[in-house]
Short mmCIF file of C-alpha atoms and ligand atoms in Angstrom, two decimals:
data_model
loop_
_atom_site.label_atom_id
_atom_site.label_comp_id
_atom_site.label_asym_id
_atom_site.label_seq_id
_atom_site.Cartn_x
_atom_site.Cartn_y
_atom_site.Cartn_z
CA UNK A 1 -79.97 -35.40 51.77
CA UNK A 2 -77.08 -33.89 49.95
CA UNK A 3 -73.73 -34.68 51.52
CA UNK A 4 -73.75 -33.37 55.13
CA UNK A 5 -70.77 -31.21 55.91
CA UNK A 6 -70.45 -30.34 59.56
CA UNK A 7 -69.01 -26.91 60.43
CA UNK A 8 -66.39 -26.66 63.27
CA UNK A 9 -68.91 -24.73 65.44
CA UNK A 10 -71.41 -27.56 65.14
CA UNK A 11 -68.83 -30.21 65.77
CA UNK A 12 -67.71 -28.39 68.88
CA UNK A 13 -71.16 -28.02 70.27
CA UNK A 14 -71.98 -31.67 69.70
CA UNK A 15 -68.78 -32.97 71.38
CA UNK A 16 -69.27 -30.42 74.23
CA UNK A 17 -72.86 -31.43 75.05
CA UNK A 18 -72.08 -35.10 74.79
CA UNK A 19 -69.28 -34.68 77.32
CA UNK A 20 -70.94 -32.27 79.75
CA UNK A 21 -74.30 -33.89 80.02
CA UNK A 22 -72.55 -36.75 81.92
CA UNK A 23 -71.94 -34.28 84.78
CA UNK A 24 -75.66 -33.73 85.16
CA UNK A 25 -77.51 -36.00 87.61
CA UNK A 26 -80.75 -37.33 85.97
CA UNK A 27 -82.54 -36.82 89.32
CA UNK A 28 -81.82 -33.06 89.15
CA UNK A 29 -83.97 -32.79 85.99
CA UNK A 30 -87.68 -32.83 85.80
CA UNK A 31 -89.12 -36.20 84.91
CA UNK A 32 -91.34 -35.56 81.89
CA UNK A 33 -90.59 -31.93 81.02
CA UNK A 34 -87.88 -31.69 78.44
CA UNK A 35 -85.00 -29.71 79.90
CA UNK A 36 -81.87 -28.29 78.28
CA UNK A 37 -79.38 -31.02 77.48
CA UNK A 38 -76.69 -28.66 78.91
CA UNK A 39 -76.49 -24.97 79.29
CA UNK A 40 -79.37 -22.56 78.37
CA UNK A 41 -82.73 -23.26 76.78
CA UNK A 42 -85.46 -20.87 75.61
CA UNK A 43 -88.17 -21.14 72.93
CA UNK A 44 -89.38 -24.39 71.49
CA UNK A 45 -88.53 -24.62 67.83
CA UNK A 46 -89.32 -26.91 64.89
CA UNK A 47 -92.03 -28.84 66.68
CA UNK A 48 -92.94 -31.53 64.22
CA UNK A 49 -94.05 -35.18 63.76
CA UNK A 50 -91.57 -36.81 61.47
CA UNK A 51 -90.97 -40.47 60.65
CA UNK A 52 -93.05 -41.73 63.61
CA UNK A 53 -91.61 -39.49 66.30
CA UNK A 54 -92.21 -35.98 67.68
CA UNK A 55 -89.28 -33.79 67.13
CA UNK A 56 -88.71 -30.77 69.43
CA UNK A 57 -85.84 -28.35 68.85
CA UNK A 58 -85.13 -25.40 71.09
CA UNK A 59 -83.15 -22.23 71.37
CA UNK A 60 -80.04 -23.37 72.98
CA UNK A 61 -76.61 -22.11 74.24
CA UNK A 62 -74.72 -25.17 75.33
CA UNK A 63 -71.75 -23.32 76.81
CA UNK A 64 -73.54 -21.03 79.25
CA UNK A 65 -76.55 -21.04 81.51
CA UNK A 66 -77.50 -17.56 80.34
CA UNK A 67 -78.59 -16.52 76.80
CA UNK A 68 -75.74 -16.49 74.35
CA UNK A 69 -75.56 -16.86 70.49
CA UNK A 70 -78.24 -19.37 69.70
CA UNK A 71 -77.86 -22.92 68.50
CA UNK A 72 -80.82 -25.29 68.08
CA UNK A 73 -80.96 -28.18 70.62
CA UNK A 74 -82.80 -31.26 69.61
CA UNK A 75 -84.84 -34.13 71.22
CA UNK A 76 -87.29 -36.73 70.03
CA UNK A 77 -90.12 -38.49 71.74
CA UNK A 78 -92.92 -40.98 70.90
CA UNK A 79 -95.18 -39.78 73.59
CA UNK A 80 -94.20 -36.15 74.21
CA UNK A 81 -93.22 -37.05 77.77
CA UNK A 82 -90.12 -39.20 77.52
CA UNK A 83 -87.49 -37.39 75.65
CA UNK A 84 -84.27 -38.68 74.04
CA UNK A 85 -81.63 -36.13 73.18
CA UNK A 86 -80.25 -35.91 69.66
CA UNK A 87 -77.09 -34.00 68.72
CA UNK A 88 -77.31 -30.19 68.50
CA UNK A 89 -78.96 -29.47 65.13
CA UNK A 90 -77.80 -25.97 64.19
CA UNK A 91 -74.88 -23.75 65.29
CA UNK A 92 -74.18 -20.12 64.42
CA UNK A 93 -71.56 -20.65 61.64
CA UNK A 94 -72.66 -18.44 58.75
CA UNK A 95 -72.22 -14.80 58.16
CA UNK A 96 -76.07 -14.40 58.26
CA UNK A 97 -76.46 -16.06 61.61
CA UNK A 98 -73.18 -15.52 63.40
CA UNK A 99 -74.11 -12.51 65.54
CA UNK A 100 -77.21 -13.53 67.63
CA UNK A 101 -77.14 -16.98 66.17
CA UNK A 102 -79.94 -19.30 64.89
CA UNK A 103 -83.13 -17.86 66.29
CA UNK A 104 -86.51 -19.44 66.60
CA UNK A 105 -88.35 -21.08 63.70
CA UNK A 106 -90.28 -24.19 62.69
CA UNK A 107 -90.04 -27.43 60.73
CA UNK A 108 -91.94 -29.18 57.93
CA UNK A 109 -91.57 -32.43 56.09
CA UNK A 110 -90.88 -31.96 52.36
CA UNK A 111 -92.69 -34.14 49.88
CA UNK A 112 -89.43 -35.98 49.14
CA UNK A 113 -89.29 -37.04 52.87
CA UNK A 114 -86.57 -34.67 54.03
CA UNK A 115 -87.18 -32.36 57.13
CA UNK A 116 -86.83 -28.77 56.57
CA UNK A 117 -86.12 -26.27 59.25
CA UNK A 118 -86.91 -22.57 58.76
CA UNK A 119 -85.25 -20.36 61.17
CA UNK A 120 -84.24 -16.71 61.68
CA UNK A 121 -80.60 -15.92 61.06
CA UNK A 122 -79.42 -13.11 63.30
CA UNK A 123 -76.41 -11.76 61.49
CA UNK A 124 -74.42 -8.57 61.51
CA UNK A 125 -74.92 -5.68 59.22
CA UNK A 126 -72.25 -3.06 59.97
CA UNK A 127 -72.20 -1.11 63.13
CA UNK A 128 -74.43 1.38 64.95
CA UNK A 129 -73.39 5.00 65.74
CA UNK A 130 -72.15 3.83 69.15
CA UNK A 131 -69.88 1.26 67.41
CA UNK A 132 -71.83 -1.83 68.59
CA UNK A 133 -72.71 -4.34 65.90
CA UNK A 134 -76.01 -3.83 63.96
CA UNK A 135 -78.03 -6.94 63.85
CA UNK A 136 -80.27 -7.98 60.91
CA UNK A 137 -82.63 -10.78 60.84
CA UNK A 138 -83.50 -12.93 57.81
CA UNK A 139 -85.30 -16.20 57.27
CA UNK A 140 -83.12 -19.14 56.46
CA UNK A 141 -83.47 -22.90 55.66
CA UNK A 142 -81.67 -26.06 56.75
CA UNK A 143 -82.54 -29.37 55.24
CA UNK A 144 -81.92 -32.79 56.74
CA UNK A 145 -82.80 -36.37 57.65
CA UNK A 146 -84.13 -35.75 61.15
CA UNK A 147 -80.57 -35.64 62.69
CA UNK A 148 -78.14 -33.77 60.50
CA UNK A 149 -79.23 -30.55 58.78
CA UNK A 150 -77.45 -28.72 56.05
CA UNK A 151 -77.98 -25.02 55.69
CA UNK A 152 -79.39 -24.15 52.36
CA UNK A 153 -76.82 -22.53 49.92
CA UNK A 154 -79.58 -20.07 48.87
CA UNK A 155 -79.79 -18.56 52.38
CA UNK A 156 -81.26 -16.18 53.41
CA UNK A 157 -84.50 -17.12 51.58
CA UNK A 158 -86.41 -14.00 52.94
CA UNK A 159 -84.82 -10.74 53.86
CA UNK A 160 -86.22 -7.47 55.22
CA UNK A 161 -86.16 -5.83 51.76
CA UNK A 162 -89.32 -7.75 50.94
CA UNK A 163 -91.33 -6.19 53.83
CA UNK A 164 -93.58 -3.32 53.38
CA UNK A 165 -91.89 0.08 53.28
CA UNK A 166 -90.70 1.32 56.70
CA UNK A 167 -90.63 -2.11 58.49
CA UNK A 168 -87.60 -2.92 60.57
CA UNK A 169 -85.00 -5.24 59.25
CA UNK A 170 -83.60 -5.81 62.69
CA UNK A 171 -86.90 -7.11 64.21
CA UNK A 172 -88.10 -9.73 61.75
CA UNK A 173 -88.26 -13.23 63.08
CA UNK A 174 -89.66 -16.59 64.17
CA UNK A 175 -91.12 -18.03 60.93
CA UNK A 176 -93.78 -20.69 61.39
CA UNK A 177 -94.21 -22.62 58.20
CA UNK A 178 -97.13 -24.87 56.95
CA UNK A 179 -98.33 -26.36 53.74
CA UNK A 180 -101.63 -25.56 52.13
CA UNK A 181 -103.93 -28.25 50.63
CA UNK A 182 -102.67 -27.24 47.13
CA UNK A 183 -99.08 -28.08 48.10
CA UNK A 184 -97.87 -24.46 48.28
CA UNK A 185 -96.29 -23.15 51.48
CA UNK A 186 -96.95 -20.26 53.77
CA UNK A 187 -95.22 -18.83 56.73
CA UNK A 188 -96.12 -16.31 59.32
CA UNK A 189 -93.27 -14.19 60.59
CA UNK A 190 -93.11 -11.55 63.35
CA UNK A 191 -92.15 -8.04 62.11
CA UNK A 192 -91.83 -4.59 63.63
CA UNK A 193 -93.95 -2.41 61.34
CA UNK A 194 -93.47 1.21 60.33
CA UNK A 195 -95.56 2.27 63.27
CA UNK A 196 -92.83 0.74 65.57
CA UNK A 197 -95.44 -1.86 66.67
CA UNK A 198 -95.58 -5.62 66.07
CA UNK A 199 -97.17 -7.17 63.03
CA UNK A 200 -97.58 -10.69 61.79
CA UNK A 201 -96.78 -10.90 58.02
CA UNK A 202 -97.58 -13.95 55.75
CA UNK A 203 -95.03 -15.13 53.17
CA UNK A 204 -95.84 -17.58 50.28
CA UNK A 205 -93.90 -20.11 48.32
CA UNK A 206 -94.60 -22.66 45.66
CA UNK A 207 -91.67 -24.98 46.51
CA UNK A 208 -90.55 -23.96 50.09
CA UNK A 209 -87.34 -22.48 48.87
CA UNK A 210 -88.35 -19.38 46.91
CA UNK A 211 -90.58 -16.94 48.90
CA UNK A 212 -92.47 -13.74 48.38
CA UNK A 213 -94.30 -11.27 50.70
CA UNK A 214 -98.05 -11.97 50.60
CA UNK A 215 -99.92 -9.79 53.16
CA UNK A 216 -100.17 -8.49 56.68
CA UNK A 217 -102.15 -10.84 58.75
CA UNK A 218 -102.48 -8.92 61.97
CA UNK A 219 -101.42 -5.57 63.40
CA UNK A 220 -100.79 -4.86 66.94
CA UNK A 221 -101.02 -1.06 66.57
CA UNK A 222 -99.68 -0.40 70.01
CA UNK A 223 -102.25 -2.53 71.84
CA UNK A 224 -100.49 -5.47 73.36
CA UNK A 225 -96.90 -4.62 73.97
CA UNK A 226 -94.52 -3.54 71.34
CA UNK A 227 -92.84 -6.20 69.21
CA UNK A 228 -94.71 -9.54 68.89
CA UNK A 229 -92.64 -12.75 68.84
CA UNK A 230 -93.12 -16.39 67.91
CA UNK A 231 -96.43 -16.23 65.78
CA UNK A 232 -98.37 -19.38 65.15
CA UNK A 233 -101.56 -19.47 62.92
CA UNK A 234 -104.02 -22.43 62.70
CA UNK A 235 -107.67 -23.21 62.32
CA UNK A 236 -109.35 -25.01 65.22
CA UNK A 237 -112.97 -25.91 65.78
CA UNK A 238 -114.21 -23.64 63.17
CA UNK A 239 -112.12 -20.49 64.06
CA UNK A 240 -108.75 -19.09 62.97
CA UNK A 241 -106.36 -18.75 65.87
CA UNK A 242 -103.21 -16.68 66.12
CA UNK A 243 -100.81 -17.12 69.03
CA UNK A 244 -98.08 -14.65 69.69
CA UNK A 245 -95.75 -13.64 72.51
CA UNK A 246 -95.64 -9.80 72.87
CA UNK A 247 -92.59 -7.97 74.47
CA UNK A 248 -93.02 -4.90 76.75
CA UNK A 249 -96.68 -5.30 77.59
CA UNK A 250 -98.54 -2.98 79.79
CA UNK A 251 -100.85 -4.53 82.38
CA UNK A 252 -104.59 -4.57 81.71
CA UNK A 253 -106.66 -5.71 84.76
CA UNK A 254 -105.84 -9.21 85.64
CA UNK A 255 -105.94 -10.41 82.03
CA UNK A 256 -102.59 -9.04 80.83
CA UNK A 257 -99.50 -8.42 82.99
CA UNK A 258 -96.59 -6.13 82.17
CA UNK A 259 -93.50 -7.44 80.49
CA UNK A 260 -93.39 -10.51 78.21
CA UNK A 261 -96.79 -12.11 77.68
CA UNK A 262 -98.62 -14.63 75.68
CA UNK A 263 -101.76 -13.86 73.82
CA UNK A 264 -104.35 -15.85 71.79
CA UNK A 265 -106.45 -14.11 69.10
CA UNK A 266 -109.47 -16.09 68.17
CA UNK A 267 -111.17 -14.83 64.95
CA UNK A 268 -111.59 -15.59 61.20
CA UNK A 269 -109.65 -14.88 58.15
CA UNK A 270 -111.24 -12.33 55.88
CA UNK A 271 -111.54 -14.07 52.49
CA UNK A 272 -110.74 -10.99 50.52
CA UNK A 273 -107.75 -9.48 52.39
CA UNK A 274 -106.48 -12.55 54.24
CA UNK A 275 -106.33 -10.46 57.44
CA UNK A 276 -107.31 -11.91 60.78
CA UNK A 277 -110.67 -10.38 61.99
CA UNK A 278 -110.35 -10.55 65.74
CA UNK A 279 -113.24 -11.87 67.92
CA UNK A 280 -111.56 -12.39 71.18
CA UNK A 281 -108.08 -11.57 72.50
CA UNK A 282 -106.97 -13.19 75.76
CA UNK A 283 -103.95 -14.29 77.65
CA UNK A 284 -102.87 -17.88 76.97
CA UNK A 285 -101.34 -18.65 80.39
CA UNK A 286 -101.63 -16.43 83.42
CA UNK A 287 -98.63 -17.87 85.31
CA UNK A 288 -95.20 -16.43 85.78
CA UNK A 289 -93.39 -18.78 83.50
CA UNK A 290 -94.92 -19.40 80.10
CA UNK A 291 -93.64 -17.90 76.81
CA UNK A 292 -92.95 -18.52 73.12
CA UNK A 293 -95.72 -20.99 72.30
CA UNK A 294 -95.59 -23.30 69.24
CA UNK A 295 -98.07 -25.89 68.09
CA UNK A 296 -98.32 -28.91 65.87
CA UNK A 297 -101.12 -30.85 64.27
CA UNK A 298 -100.58 -34.42 65.55
CA UNK A 299 -101.28 -37.37 63.16
CA UNK A 300 -104.49 -38.10 65.11
CA UNK A 301 -105.82 -34.54 64.55
CA UNK A 302 -105.03 -32.95 67.86
CA UNK A 303 -103.53 -29.42 67.94
CA UNK A 304 -100.80 -29.62 70.57
CA UNK A 305 -99.02 -26.61 71.97
CA UNK A 306 -95.68 -26.40 73.74
CA UNK A 307 -93.90 -23.38 75.29
CA UNK A 308 -90.89 -22.31 77.16
CA UNK A 309 -91.76 -22.88 80.82
CA UNK A 310 -89.94 -19.73 81.74
CA UNK A 311 -90.26 -16.08 81.06
CA UNK A 312 -87.75 -13.40 80.35
CA UNK A 313 -89.08 -11.41 83.33
CA UNK A 314 -88.39 -14.34 85.67
CA UNK A 315 -85.13 -15.74 84.53
CA UNK A 316 -83.30 -14.01 87.40
CA UNK A 317 -84.68 -16.89 89.49
CA UNK A 318 -82.42 -19.55 87.99
CA UNK A 319 -83.21 -22.91 89.60
CA UNK A 320 -80.86 -24.73 91.90
CA UNK A 321 -79.05 -26.52 89.09
CA UNK A 322 -75.93 -24.99 87.63
CA UNK A 323 -75.15 -26.79 84.50
CA UNK A 324 -78.60 -26.45 82.76
CA UNK A 325 -81.32 -23.93 82.65
CA UNK A 326 -84.74 -23.96 80.98
CA UNK A 327 -87.40 -26.56 80.48
CA UNK A 328 -90.60 -26.86 78.31
CA UNK A 329 -94.06 -26.88 79.75
CA UNK A 330 -96.22 -29.99 79.47
CA UNK A 331 -97.59 -30.28 75.87
CA UNK A 332 -101.32 -29.30 75.91
CA UNK A 333 -104.19 -30.19 73.66
CA UNK A 334 -106.07 -27.17 72.49
CA UNK A 335 -109.68 -26.60 71.59
CA UNK A 336 -111.84 -23.59 70.95
CA UNK A 337 -115.34 -23.55 72.64
CA UNK A 338 -117.75 -20.59 72.59
CA UNK A 339 -114.93 -18.58 70.93
CA UNK A 340 -112.46 -19.13 73.76
CA UNK A 341 -109.36 -21.17 73.82
CA UNK A 342 -109.20 -24.22 76.21
CA UNK A 343 -106.01 -26.10 77.21
CA UNK A 344 -105.61 -29.58 78.75
CA UNK A 345 -102.47 -31.64 79.35
CA UNK A 346 -101.96 -34.26 76.61
CA UNK A 347 -103.79 -37.41 77.32
CA UNK A 348 -100.48 -39.38 77.24
CA UNK A 349 -99.93 -37.95 80.81
CA UNK A 350 -102.85 -40.12 82.15
CA UNK A 351 -100.63 -43.18 81.33
CA UNK A 352 -98.12 -42.07 83.97
CA UNK A 353 -100.71 -41.97 86.73
CA UNK A 354 -99.97 -44.30 89.61
CA UNK A 355 -101.23 -44.98 93.19
CA UNK A 356 -104.58 -43.21 93.28
CA UNK A 357 -105.41 -41.49 96.60
CA UNK A 358 -108.95 -40.27 96.92
CA UNK A 359 -110.78 -38.23 99.56
CA UNK A 360 -114.41 -37.08 99.18
CA UNK A 361 -116.65 -34.73 100.91
CA UNK A 362 -113.91 -33.29 103.13
CA UNK A 363 -114.90 -30.21 105.10
CA UNK A 364 -112.34 -27.41 105.04
CA UNK A 365 -112.35 -24.22 107.15
CA UNK A 366 -109.71 -21.90 108.60
CA UNK A 367 -107.22 -24.28 110.10
CA UNK A 368 -105.10 -25.75 107.26
CA UNK A 369 -105.67 -29.53 106.85
CA UNK A 370 -103.46 -32.17 105.33
CA UNK A 371 -104.96 -35.20 103.75
CA UNK A 372 -103.46 -38.57 104.11
CA UNK A 373 -101.37 -39.51 101.00
CA UNK A 374 -101.80 -36.21 99.32
CA UNK A 375 -98.36 -34.78 98.98
CA UNK A 376 -95.53 -34.81 96.45
CA UNK A 377 -93.66 -32.98 93.85
CA UNK A 378 -94.16 -35.24 90.86
CA UNK A 379 -97.96 -35.71 90.84
CA UNK A 380 -101.25 -35.11 89.20
CA UNK A 381 -103.89 -33.64 91.67
CA UNK A 382 -107.48 -32.97 90.90
CA UNK A 383 -109.49 -30.94 93.31
CA UNK A 384 -113.21 -29.83 93.24
CA UNK A 385 -114.30 -27.18 95.71
CA UNK A 386 -117.88 -26.29 96.48
CA UNK A 387 -119.43 -24.17 99.33
CA UNK A 388 -120.51 -26.13 102.37
CA UNK A 389 -123.62 -23.92 102.29
CA UNK A 390 -124.75 -22.67 98.92
CA UNK A 391 -126.46 -19.59 100.51
CA UNK A 392 -123.51 -18.59 102.39
CA UNK A 393 -120.46 -19.39 100.17
CA UNK A 394 -116.88 -19.33 101.34
CA UNK A 395 -114.77 -16.20 100.69
CA UNK A 396 -111.45 -17.60 99.93
CA UNK A 397 -109.94 -21.10 99.38
CA UNK A 398 -106.18 -21.74 99.50
CA UNK A 399 -104.09 -24.73 98.43
CA UNK A 400 -100.63 -24.64 99.83
CA UNK A 401 -97.97 -26.83 98.14
CA UNK A 402 -94.34 -27.38 97.85
CA UNK A 403 -94.30 -26.87 101.49
CA UNK A 404 -91.99 -27.59 104.45
CA UNK A 405 -91.47 -25.98 107.79
CA UNK A 406 -90.24 -22.85 106.13
CA UNK A 407 -91.30 -22.45 102.54
CA UNK A 408 -94.48 -22.78 100.68
CA UNK A 409 -96.24 -21.78 97.37
CA UNK A 410 -99.95 -21.36 97.07
CA UNK A 411 -102.98 -21.15 94.78
CA UNK A 412 -105.74 -18.95 96.30
CA UNK A 413 -109.27 -18.50 94.92
CA UNK A 414 -111.38 -15.58 96.00
CA UNK A 415 -115.09 -16.09 95.17
CA UNK A 416 -115.69 -12.27 95.24
CA UNK A 417 -114.63 -11.25 91.68
CA UNK A 418 -113.48 -14.84 90.97
CA UNK A 419 -109.85 -13.99 91.34
CA UNK A 420 -107.14 -16.59 91.45
CA UNK A 421 -103.80 -15.69 92.91
CA UNK A 422 -100.79 -17.92 92.32
CA UNK A 423 -97.80 -17.16 94.54
CA UNK A 424 -94.30 -18.22 95.21
CA UNK A 425 -93.49 -15.21 97.43
CA UNK A 426 -92.47 -17.62 100.20
CA UNK A 427 -90.94 -20.36 98.07
CA UNK A 428 -87.36 -19.65 99.06
CA UNK A 429 -86.10 -17.23 96.29
CA UNK A 430 -83.51 -14.74 97.20
CA UNK A 431 -84.15 -12.66 94.12
CA UNK A 432 -86.80 -10.05 93.56
CA UNK A 433 -88.19 -11.25 90.21
CA UNK A 434 -91.96 -11.92 89.62
CA UNK A 435 -93.42 -14.05 92.37
CA UNK A 436 -97.09 -13.94 91.97
CA UNK A 437 -99.79 -13.42 89.43
CA UNK A 438 -103.54 -13.01 89.41
CA UNK A 439 -106.18 -13.95 86.91
CA UNK A 440 -110.05 -13.97 86.87
CA UNK A 441 -112.28 -16.92 86.43
CA UNK A 442 -115.15 -16.02 84.20
CA UNK A 443 -118.40 -15.78 86.11
CA UNK A 444 -116.67 -16.12 89.51
CA UNK A 445 -118.22 -19.46 90.32
CA UNK A 446 -118.32 -20.75 93.86
CA UNK A 447 -117.88 -24.36 92.64
CA UNK A 448 -114.57 -24.59 90.98
CA UNK A 449 -112.04 -27.34 90.15
CA UNK A 450 -108.38 -27.41 89.56
CA UNK A 451 -105.97 -29.94 87.94
CA UNK A 452 -102.43 -29.35 89.19
CA UNK A 453 -99.62 -31.07 87.42
CA UNK A 454 -96.34 -31.11 89.31
CA UNK A 455 -92.92 -32.07 88.05
CA UNK A 456 -90.32 -31.23 90.73
CA UNK A 457 -89.67 -27.51 90.01
CA UNK A 458 -92.95 -26.57 88.40
CA UNK A 459 -96.69 -26.60 88.74
CA UNK A 460 -99.20 -26.16 85.92
CA UNK A 461 -102.77 -25.44 86.92
CA UNK A 462 -105.80 -25.94 84.64
CA UNK A 463 -109.06 -24.40 85.92
CA UNK A 464 -112.38 -26.11 85.43
CA UNK A 465 -112.09 -27.82 81.98
CA UNK A 466 -109.06 -25.80 80.97
CA UNK A 467 -110.61 -22.41 80.53
CA UNK A 468 -107.59 -20.84 82.26
CA UNK A 469 -104.03 -22.18 82.69
CA UNK A 470 -101.49 -20.93 85.07
CA UNK A 471 -97.90 -22.08 85.11
CA UNK A 472 -95.23 -21.38 87.64
CA UNK A 473 -91.71 -22.69 88.27
CA UNK A 474 -90.87 -23.34 91.97
CA UNK A 475 -87.57 -22.66 93.42
CA UNK A 476 -88.09 -24.79 96.55
CA UNK A 477 -86.05 -27.87 97.18
CA UNK A 478 -88.20 -31.03 96.12
CA UNK A 479 -88.08 -32.34 99.71
CA UNK A 480 -90.73 -29.67 100.45
CA UNK A 481 -93.77 -31.74 99.31
CA UNK A 482 -96.56 -31.02 101.82
CA UNK A 483 -99.99 -29.98 100.52
CA UNK A 484 -102.53 -28.32 102.74
CA UNK A 485 -105.97 -26.77 102.28
CA UNK A 486 -107.53 -23.91 104.11
CA UNK A 487 -110.68 -21.82 103.76
CA UNK A 488 -112.15 -18.47 104.84
CA UNK A 489 -115.61 -19.74 105.42
CA UNK A 490 -116.68 -23.31 104.82
CA UNK A 491 -116.03 -25.50 101.81
CA UNK A 492 -116.30 -29.09 100.91
CA UNK A 493 -113.68 -30.67 98.67
CA UNK A 494 -113.16 -33.87 96.65
CA UNK A 495 -109.48 -34.61 95.94
CA UNK A 496 -107.89 -37.18 93.69
CA UNK A 497 -104.04 -37.54 93.64
CA UNK A 498 -101.91 -39.65 91.44
CA UNK A 499 -98.23 -39.98 91.59
CA UNK A 500 -96.78 -39.56 88.13
CA UNK A 501 -94.24 -42.30 87.06
CA UNK A 502 -90.94 -41.12 85.65
CA UNK A 503 -91.16 -42.00 81.89
CA UNK A 504 -87.42 -42.32 81.71
CA UNK A 505 -87.39 -45.53 83.89
C1 FRU B 1 -88.50 -15.25 72.03
C2 FRU B 1 -87.22 -14.86 71.27
C3 FRU B 1 -87.55 -15.00 69.76
C4 FRU B 1 -86.10 -15.20 69.19
C5 FRU B 1 -85.41 -15.98 70.27
C6 FRU B 1 -83.98 -15.76 70.45
O1 FRU B 1 -88.19 -15.69 73.26
O2 FRU B 1 -86.81 -13.56 71.69
O3 FRU B 1 -88.18 -13.96 69.21
O4 FRU B 1 -86.19 -15.76 68.00
O5 FRU B 1 -86.14 -15.70 71.44
O6 FRU B 1 -83.47 -16.65 71.28
#
């Protein structure tokens, strides 16, 4: 790397986080989900495997527990579960990023061994009619050794003038970069098109530094929300897959909810136009707290996805801690089967399993039952449910968790329609943010299985072999750890429960 010159803003953020993190009790944090070192965290950024370690950066405001001009926080891990903080990587210290800060982006290793970050600079361009600052968004680079990153003197490398006529220069962000087999680079970037609806555009570069507009990959055209954020494009199991996080969605059945959502478009790239031909559009995660996905291709060929385990529509429910806010969801292995996206927690999580408790063939009916040894808030629980009588299946099965004498959360499955309802209505929140979500299980089976991964203030549910995922943060104190099962009708269940070891020990 050329000589690294640290700005005052970055030096201040680094010394602040180093000092302030000492006031945060390790036990207040989740065990294996990466949480903000101090202050606020949103989107995952720069997810990469570099020099033998996974690097995960994130949208970060060290000084506040609400969103404020963005820095990039930084952590590394060998197993994606045990994280070590590294110093803040980027601070808003340039004219092109000193209004909103250093917005989301991605990372790639250059052929010379340096790590390059590509991010959105949210800078100021004059004022609006009402006197408030006018933001403009451009794509910028910072190059480094995996710890210190120098912003490129040629920044910004992509600005809104390169976009098709009529596109917004204020809503143009979140570049995800990759290298093609021929050594040239591409990046997908989110843009607000002339139709005032999201689009994903592709840029091209020979060397990673000098970029030109290539083509429009995908057009929202008013279907799924307005602006699309955080695009990611990759091929997987013979399909081309685009992930985006739309803002301002309207609800559609139980598939899409209003507000900020996540969608997955499975399709194929048209060889002539480069456009993504859609085959199936679905929600990535049906829970209350999942947004801004980003993936990487691991050295062993797995496509692994991370996301912010929070959602803009649910942040009013800040968790009990006060010096940090925000955590990442468990990294998930992705696959595409029969044209659908499947998700499963990374296999590294299995290594944390301890103390198996198993119950088989348990009859469940109306009165809630507790099973010996099945409780906890840091655990991995697998449950198979089947009707006691195939000809007369149960109507509704409920798992209550994070429960004490006063509070509980629940996952309820209704066989009619195959509807799942995840709820934290009675979890102890004093705020009226989103407290429950529904989704449908294809074909409404009466035999169903769930894997539920708990880490203190969250639960992630994977249905059957990962055909649906539902993620929810839980505001209830961790001492509420009772699990009970109840059924309208009669069901038989098998339960396996493991404690999950704290990988930081
Ligand atoms: C998504 C997002 C991105 C943006 C970042 C700013 O959550 O709005 O589009 O880059 O957050 O923090």
